[in-house]
Short mmCIF file of C-alpha atoms in Angstrom, two decimals:
data_model
loop_
_atom_site.label_atom_id
_atom_site.label_comp_id
_atom_site.label_asym_id
_atom_site.label_seq_id
_atom_site.Cartn_x
_atom_site.Cartn_y
_atom_site.Cartn_z
CA MET Z 132 83.04 115.38 110.77
CA ASP Z 133 85.89 116.35 112.78
CA VAL Z 134 85.89 113.31 114.38
CA PHE Z 135 85.41 111.42 110.98
CA TRP Z 136 88.54 112.14 108.87
CA ALA Z 137 90.91 111.77 112.34
CA LEU Z 138 90.31 108.12 111.91
CA PRO Z 139 92.20 105.62 110.10
CA PRO Z 140 91.27 106.66 106.04
CA VAL Z 141 91.05 102.98 104.64
CA SER Z 142 89.35 101.42 108.26
CA ARG Z 143 86.55 104.71 108.39
CA THR Z 144 85.94 104.62 103.86
CA ILE Z 145 84.95 101.10 103.77
CA THR Z 146 82.73 100.98 107.10
CA ALA Z 147 80.92 104.76 106.35
CA GLY Z 148 80.37 102.55 102.56
CA ALA Z 149 79.13 99.18 104.45
CA VAL Z 150 76.71 101.48 106.49
CA VAL Z 151 75.39 103.34 104.26
CA VAL Z 152 74.80 100.51 100.83
CA SER Z 153 73.44 98.43 103.57
CA ALA Z 154 70.65 100.54 104.81
CA LEU Z 155 70.19 101.82 101.64
CA GLY Z 156 69.17 98.46 100.47
CA TYR Z 157 67.87 96.37 103.23
CA SER Z 158 65.30 99.66 103.42
CA GLY Z 159 63.97 99.39 99.97
CA MET Z 160 65.96 102.95 98.78
CA ILE Z 161 68.32 100.64 96.56
CA ASP Z 162 68.13 97.33 94.55
CA LEU Z 163 71.30 95.87 95.99
CA SER Z 164 70.96 92.63 92.70
CA SER Z 165 73.45 96.06 91.10
CA TYR Z 166 75.86 95.74 93.77
CA VAL Z 167 76.36 92.01 94.95
CA PHE Z 168 79.27 90.20 93.27
CA ALA Z 169 77.80 87.91 89.47
CA GLN Z 170 80.44 87.18 87.53
CA ARG Z 171 78.65 86.82 84.50
CA TYR Z 172 78.13 90.94 84.16
CA LEU Z 173 81.32 91.39 84.97
CA VAL Z 174 82.98 89.50 82.27
CA THR Z 175 80.33 89.63 79.25
CA LEU Z 176 80.78 91.24 75.72
CA LYS Z 177 77.50 91.15 75.74
CA THR Z 178 76.80 94.66 77.59
CA VAL Z 179 79.67 96.59 78.80
CA PRO Z 180 81.04 95.26 81.94
CA GLN Z 181 79.69 96.14 85.51
CA LEU Z 182 83.28 96.73 87.45
CA TRP Z 183 81.74 98.46 90.02
CA ARG Z 184 80.79 94.70 91.39
CA LEU Z 185 84.47 94.14 92.02
CA VAL Z 186 84.58 96.76 94.95
CA THR Z 187 80.47 96.83 96.45
CA PRO Z 188 80.33 93.23 97.50
CA PHE Z 189 82.41 94.53 100.34
CA LEU Z 190 80.43 96.65 100.99
CA ILE Z 191 76.98 94.89 102.15
CA THR Z 192 76.39 93.20 104.99
CA LYS Z 193 73.82 90.18 106.55
CA PRO Z 194 70.94 91.78 106.84
CA LYS Z 195 68.88 92.45 109.98
CA PHE Z 196 71.38 93.14 112.95
CA SER Z 197 74.15 92.23 111.32
CA ILE Z 198 73.80 96.01 109.68
CA LEU Z 199 75.29 96.69 112.75
CA LEU Z 200 77.08 93.68 113.44
CA ASP Z 201 79.35 93.02 110.59
CA PRO Z 202 80.86 96.77 110.08
CA TYR Z 203 81.85 96.91 114.60
CA PHE Z 204 83.55 93.83 112.83
CA LEU Z 205 85.33 95.81 110.15
CA TYR Z 206 86.31 98.40 111.71
CA GLN Z 207 87.05 97.14 114.88
CA TYR Z 208 90.32 95.25 113.46
CA GLY Z 209 90.47 96.90 110.63
CA SER Z 210 92.33 100.16 112.69
CA GLY Z 211 94.31 98.24 114.67
CA LEU Z 212 95.87 97.65 112.06
CA GLU Z 213 95.90 100.67 110.51
CA THR Z 214 97.12 102.06 113.55
CA GLU Z 215 98.93 99.65 115.06
CA SER Z 216 99.98 97.63 113.32
CA THR Z 217 104.40 97.02 111.95
CA ARG Z 218 103.65 95.79 109.03
CA PHE Z 219 101.88 98.87 107.72
CA SER Z 220 104.14 101.80 109.29
CA GLN Z 221 104.15 103.33 105.24
CA PRO Z 222 100.85 105.60 104.50
CA GLY Z 223 99.13 103.02 101.56
CA ASP Z 224 100.60 99.97 103.05
CA PHE Z 225 97.12 98.98 104.71
CA PHE Z 226 95.66 100.71 101.35
CA ILE Z 227 97.57 98.47 99.16
CA TYR Z 228 96.79 94.80 101.81
CA THR Z 229 92.96 95.72 101.58
CA ALA Z 230 93.46 95.91 97.66
CA PHE Z 231 95.09 91.75 98.16
CA ILE Z 232 92.91 90.40 100.17
CA CYS Z 233 89.23 92.22 98.02
CA ALA Z 234 91.64 90.51 95.01
CA VAL Z 235 91.87 86.94 96.04
CA VAL Z 236 88.50 86.34 97.60
CA VAL Z 237 86.76 87.71 94.63
CA ARG Z 238 89.25 85.68 92.16
CA HIS Z 239 88.39 82.27 94.27
CA ILE Z 240 85.25 82.75 93.83
CA ALA Z 241 85.47 83.68 91.11
CA VAL Z 242 86.65 80.10 89.76
CA THR Z 243 84.63 78.03 92.48
CA VAL Z 244 81.58 78.54 92.22
CA PRO Z 245 79.54 78.31 88.57
CA GLY Z 246 76.65 80.01 87.26
CA ILE Z 247 74.68 78.41 84.96
CA GLU Z 248 75.85 75.56 82.34
CA GLU Z 249 75.34 78.42 79.53
CA ASP Z 250 77.94 79.94 81.08
CA TYR Z 251 80.38 77.33 82.06
CA PRO Z 252 79.52 74.46 79.33
CA CYS Z 253 82.17 72.65 79.68
CA THR Z 254 83.07 73.22 83.29
CA VAL Z 255 80.56 72.15 85.25
CA HIS Z 256 81.33 68.29 86.51
CA SER Z 257 77.97 67.90 88.71
CA PRO Z 258 74.21 68.12 88.06
CA VAL Z 259 73.27 71.36 88.57
CA ILE Z 260 68.62 71.15 89.36
CA ARG Z 261 67.50 74.69 88.15
CA LYS Z 262 64.67 75.23 90.99
CA LYS Z 263 61.88 78.24 89.87
CA LEU Z 264 61.01 79.22 92.74
CA ARG Z 265 56.76 80.63 92.36
CA GLY Z 266 56.19 84.07 94.31
CA CYS Z 267 59.72 85.63 93.53
CA GLY Z 268 59.66 87.58 90.48
CA GLY Z 269 60.68 84.60 88.46
CA VAL Z 270 64.40 84.19 90.34
CA THR Z 271 65.87 80.80 88.37
CA MET Z 272 67.97 79.32 91.71
CA LEU Z 273 71.15 76.63 91.47
CA ALA Z 274 71.26 73.46 93.58
CA GLN Z 275 74.69 71.35 93.65
CA ASN Z 276 75.80 69.20 96.07
CA TYR Z 277 79.29 70.01 95.79
CA ILE Z 278 79.08 73.88 95.72
CA LEU Z 279 79.30 74.95 99.48
CA SER Z 280 78.73 79.31 98.37
CA SER Z 281 75.36 80.32 96.74
CA PRO Z 282 75.83 81.31 92.99
CA SER Z 283 75.18 84.35 91.26
CA LEU Z 284 72.11 86.13 91.10
CA SER Z 285 69.61 86.46 87.94
CA MET Z 286 69.03 89.56 86.29
CA SER Z 287 64.96 88.90 87.24
CA ILE Z 288 65.94 89.85 91.00
CA VAL Z 289 64.41 93.30 90.95
CA ASN Z 290 63.70 94.16 94.62
CA LEU Z 291 66.43 92.04 96.90
CA PRO Z 292 65.12 92.89 100.25
CA ASN Z 293 61.43 91.20 99.79
CA LEU Z 294 62.52 88.28 98.79
CA LYS Z 295 63.00 86.72 102.59
CA ALA Z 296 63.20 83.36 102.03
CA THR Z 297 65.85 82.80 99.36
CA ALA Z 298 68.28 86.40 100.14
CA GLY Z 299 69.98 84.68 102.66
CA PHE Z 300 70.89 81.60 100.54
CA MET Z 301 71.78 83.55 97.53
CA LEU Z 302 73.36 86.49 98.66
CA GLN Z 303 76.23 83.94 100.20
CA SER Z 304 78.68 84.22 97.52
CA ALA Z 305 77.65 87.35 96.35
CA ILE Z 306 78.59 89.15 99.33
CA PHE Z 307 82.14 89.37 101.21
CA LEU Z 308 82.33 92.00 103.98
CA GLN Z 309 82.61 88.74 106.14
CA ALA Z 310 85.06 87.45 104.70
CA LEU Z 311 87.03 91.04 104.84
CA SER Z 312 86.17 90.88 108.10
CA LEU Z 313 87.97 87.38 109.29
CA ALA Z 314 90.98 88.88 106.83
CA PHE Z 315 90.83 91.90 109.33
CA ALA Z 316 90.69 89.45 112.51
CA TYR Z 317 93.60 86.97 111.20
CA THR Z 318 96.58 89.27 111.00
CA TYR Z 319 95.11 91.30 113.94
CA ALA Z 320 95.71 88.18 115.71
CA GLN Z 321 98.88 87.12 114.31
CA ASP Z 322 100.48 90.63 115.52
CA ASN Z 323 98.79 90.09 118.23
CA PRO Z 324 98.58 86.52 120.15
CA THR Z 325 98.64 87.09 123.55
CA ARG Z 326 96.27 89.84 123.33
CA GLN Z 327 93.21 89.40 125.65
CA VAL Z 328 89.68 90.14 123.00
CA SER Z 329 86.02 89.73 123.85
CA PHE Z 330 83.89 88.05 121.80
CA PHE Z 331 80.01 89.19 122.95
CA ILE Z 332 80.74 88.16 126.56
CA ILE Z 333 83.38 85.55 125.89
CA THR Z 334 87.59 87.31 126.76
CA PHE Z 335 90.51 84.92 125.48
CA ASP Z 336 93.51 85.51 123.58
CA ALA Z 337 93.09 86.73 120.18
CA LYS Z 338 95.42 83.79 118.26
CA TYR Z 339 91.47 82.18 118.52
CA LEU Z 340 89.08 84.62 117.64
CA PRO Z 341 89.33 83.65 113.10
CA PHE Z 342 88.28 80.78 114.16
CA ALA Z 343 85.07 82.07 117.20
CA MET Z 344 84.06 84.01 114.08
CA LEU Z 345 84.13 81.03 111.75
CA PHE Z 346 81.85 78.89 114.41
CA LEU Z 347 79.53 81.68 114.92
CA THR Z 348 78.70 82.20 110.96
CA PHE Z 349 78.70 78.62 110.40
CA ILE Z 350 76.43 78.30 113.55
CA ILE Z 351 73.97 81.08 112.61
CA ASP Z 352 74.10 81.09 108.87
CA GLY Z 353 74.95 77.33 107.67
CA PRO Z 354 78.18 76.32 105.62
CA GLY Z 355 77.93 77.76 103.02
CA SER Z 356 78.03 81.64 104.60
CA ALA Z 357 81.42 80.24 106.76
CA MET Z 358 83.02 78.64 103.65
CA THR Z 359 82.31 81.63 101.68
CA GLN Z 360 84.03 83.30 105.06
CA ALA Z 361 87.18 81.59 105.04
CA THR Z 362 88.27 82.66 101.86
CA GLY Z 363 88.89 85.94 103.72
CA LEU Z 364 90.98 83.57 105.82
CA VAL Z 365 92.83 82.09 103.56
CA ALA Z 366 94.09 85.95 101.68
CA ALA Z 367 95.36 87.24 104.59
CA HIS Z 368 97.25 83.50 105.82
CA LEU Z 369 98.98 84.22 101.88
CA PHE Z 370 99.76 87.77 102.27
CA ASP Z 371 101.33 86.68 105.69
CA PHE Z 372 102.78 83.94 103.59
CA LEU Z 373 103.86 86.03 100.66
CA THR Z 374 105.16 89.20 102.60
CA ARG Z 375 106.74 87.86 106.03
CA ILE Z 376 107.22 84.20 105.46
CA TRP Z 377 108.69 82.67 102.29
CA PRO Z 378 111.20 85.92 102.44
CA THR Z 379 112.49 85.56 106.19
CA PHE Z 380 112.51 81.77 106.68
CA GLY Z 381 112.66 80.75 102.92
CA GLY Z 382 115.04 83.38 101.53
CA GLY Z 383 113.03 84.10 98.87
CA ARG Z 384 111.30 88.08 97.84
CA ASN Z 385 108.91 90.10 98.66
CA TYR Z 386 106.77 91.74 95.94
CA ILE Z 387 104.42 92.84 96.80
CA PHE Z 388 104.93 96.82 97.81
CA THR Z 389 103.81 99.61 98.21
CA PRO Z 390 103.81 102.34 94.96
CA MET Z 391 105.20 105.25 95.78
CA VAL Z 392 101.57 107.30 93.72
CA VAL Z 393 99.54 105.07 97.00
CA LYS Z 394 101.71 106.69 99.08
CA ARG Z 395 100.95 110.29 97.75
CA TRP Z 396 97.54 109.50 97.36
CA PHE Z 397 97.71 108.93 101.98
CA GLY Z 398 99.76 111.92 102.20
CA ALA Z 399 103.06 110.87 102.23
CA ARG Z 400 105.23 113.77 102.49
CA PRO Z 401 109.57 113.04 103.21
CA GLY Z 402 110.17 113.21 106.41
CA ALA Z 403 106.78 113.68 107.56
CA ALA Z 404 105.96 112.16 111.33
CA GLN Z 405 103.14 109.79 111.18
CA ALA Z 406 101.36 108.91 115.16
CA ARG Z 407 101.15 104.86 115.64
CA GLY Z 408 100.31 102.94 117.96
CA TYR Z 409 103.51 101.28 118.85
CA GLY Z 410 105.38 104.85 118.53
CA THR Z 411 106.07 107.59 115.79
CA ALA Z 412 107.26 106.86 112.53
CA PHE Z 413 108.81 108.97 109.75
CA GLN Z 414 108.80 109.05 105.70
CA GLY Z 415 112.18 108.44 104.20
CA ARG Z 416 113.41 111.09 102.66
CA GLY Z 417 113.95 109.65 98.96
CA ASN Z 418 116.78 111.94 96.67
CA GLU Z 419 113.77 114.89 94.78
CA ALA Z 420 113.12 114.97 98.38
CA ASP Z 421 116.62 115.55 98.97
CA ASN Z 422 117.80 117.79 96.11
CA ALA Z 423 115.24 120.29 96.23
CA THR Z 424 116.31 120.90 100.64
CA ARG Z 425 120.26 121.30 100.10
CA ALA Z 426 121.21 124.80 98.38
CA PRO Z 427 122.92 124.38 94.98
CA GLY Z 428 126.62 123.24 95.64
CA PHE Z 429 126.78 121.35 98.45
CA ASN Z 430 127.78 118.01 98.84
CA GLN Z 431 125.64 115.38 99.43
CA ARG Z 432 127.91 111.99 99.59
CA GLY Z 433 130.68 112.76 101.75
CA PRO Z 434 134.15 110.67 100.40
CA GLY Z 435 133.39 107.92 103.59
CA ARG Z 436 136.26 107.61 106.16
CA ARG Z 437 136.85 104.19 108.81
CA LEU Z 438 135.04 104.67 112.09
CA GLY Z 439 137.94 105.89 113.57
CA ASP Z 440 140.34 107.81 110.58
#
């Protein structure tokens, strides 16, 4: 446990959650259909919105060997960013980055992937073929020519691990862990473009890593999963544009920052030192910290003099 708590907080939490939720789901101990992304259960007035579906889709891996492989990629590049990247030098910075990535991925899927005609009576521009599958508990599948990721799951799914023939297809747009892993890998590659990384048995520069991951997903799971995973790359590039490219080269302002309350969640204290991969970072002292540590009557700011006077 001491080793676990010594790991980077955000990366260890997401990775541990992914292993636990996926293992319980694919072993049949919990019903994963209650945790995947389903927009019709989030935006609804008929029942209480199931808000946990905004988080849990990022904790569900693909079945079989992916239960080990997906968390490995997630932690490998997530922890590398959390401990080494100069982008996230202050406590809570990596948490805000992760929250931004998840928000963009969920927003993209929610806009581009419709559910059924009743949910979107005015937005379906292509005919939908509704096919009833026998022997799958009355599961309704939606097939569209132009949709590259599958629709939300039906309420009639009661035992997701038993849907051997259809689970792979339906989960392509209902879980986003691979999109989050690709976002971590893309940002990691931006920070370390020439670092050598090993991808299975191949070694190459890190700048090619995101495209290698996308290509592997395309080969194994098809274009639908690859397009869903690519939303992570789009989200990571948008974060890079808004926080680095636009403020540096476009003269704009960076509106994405870490609130003080989030910094305190992650143990930020004035003057506290943090061991980083590139050295030691010190938390800056604010006015409140200065007032608390200085003696009463002490003049905090001198009159100021020119250098040499």
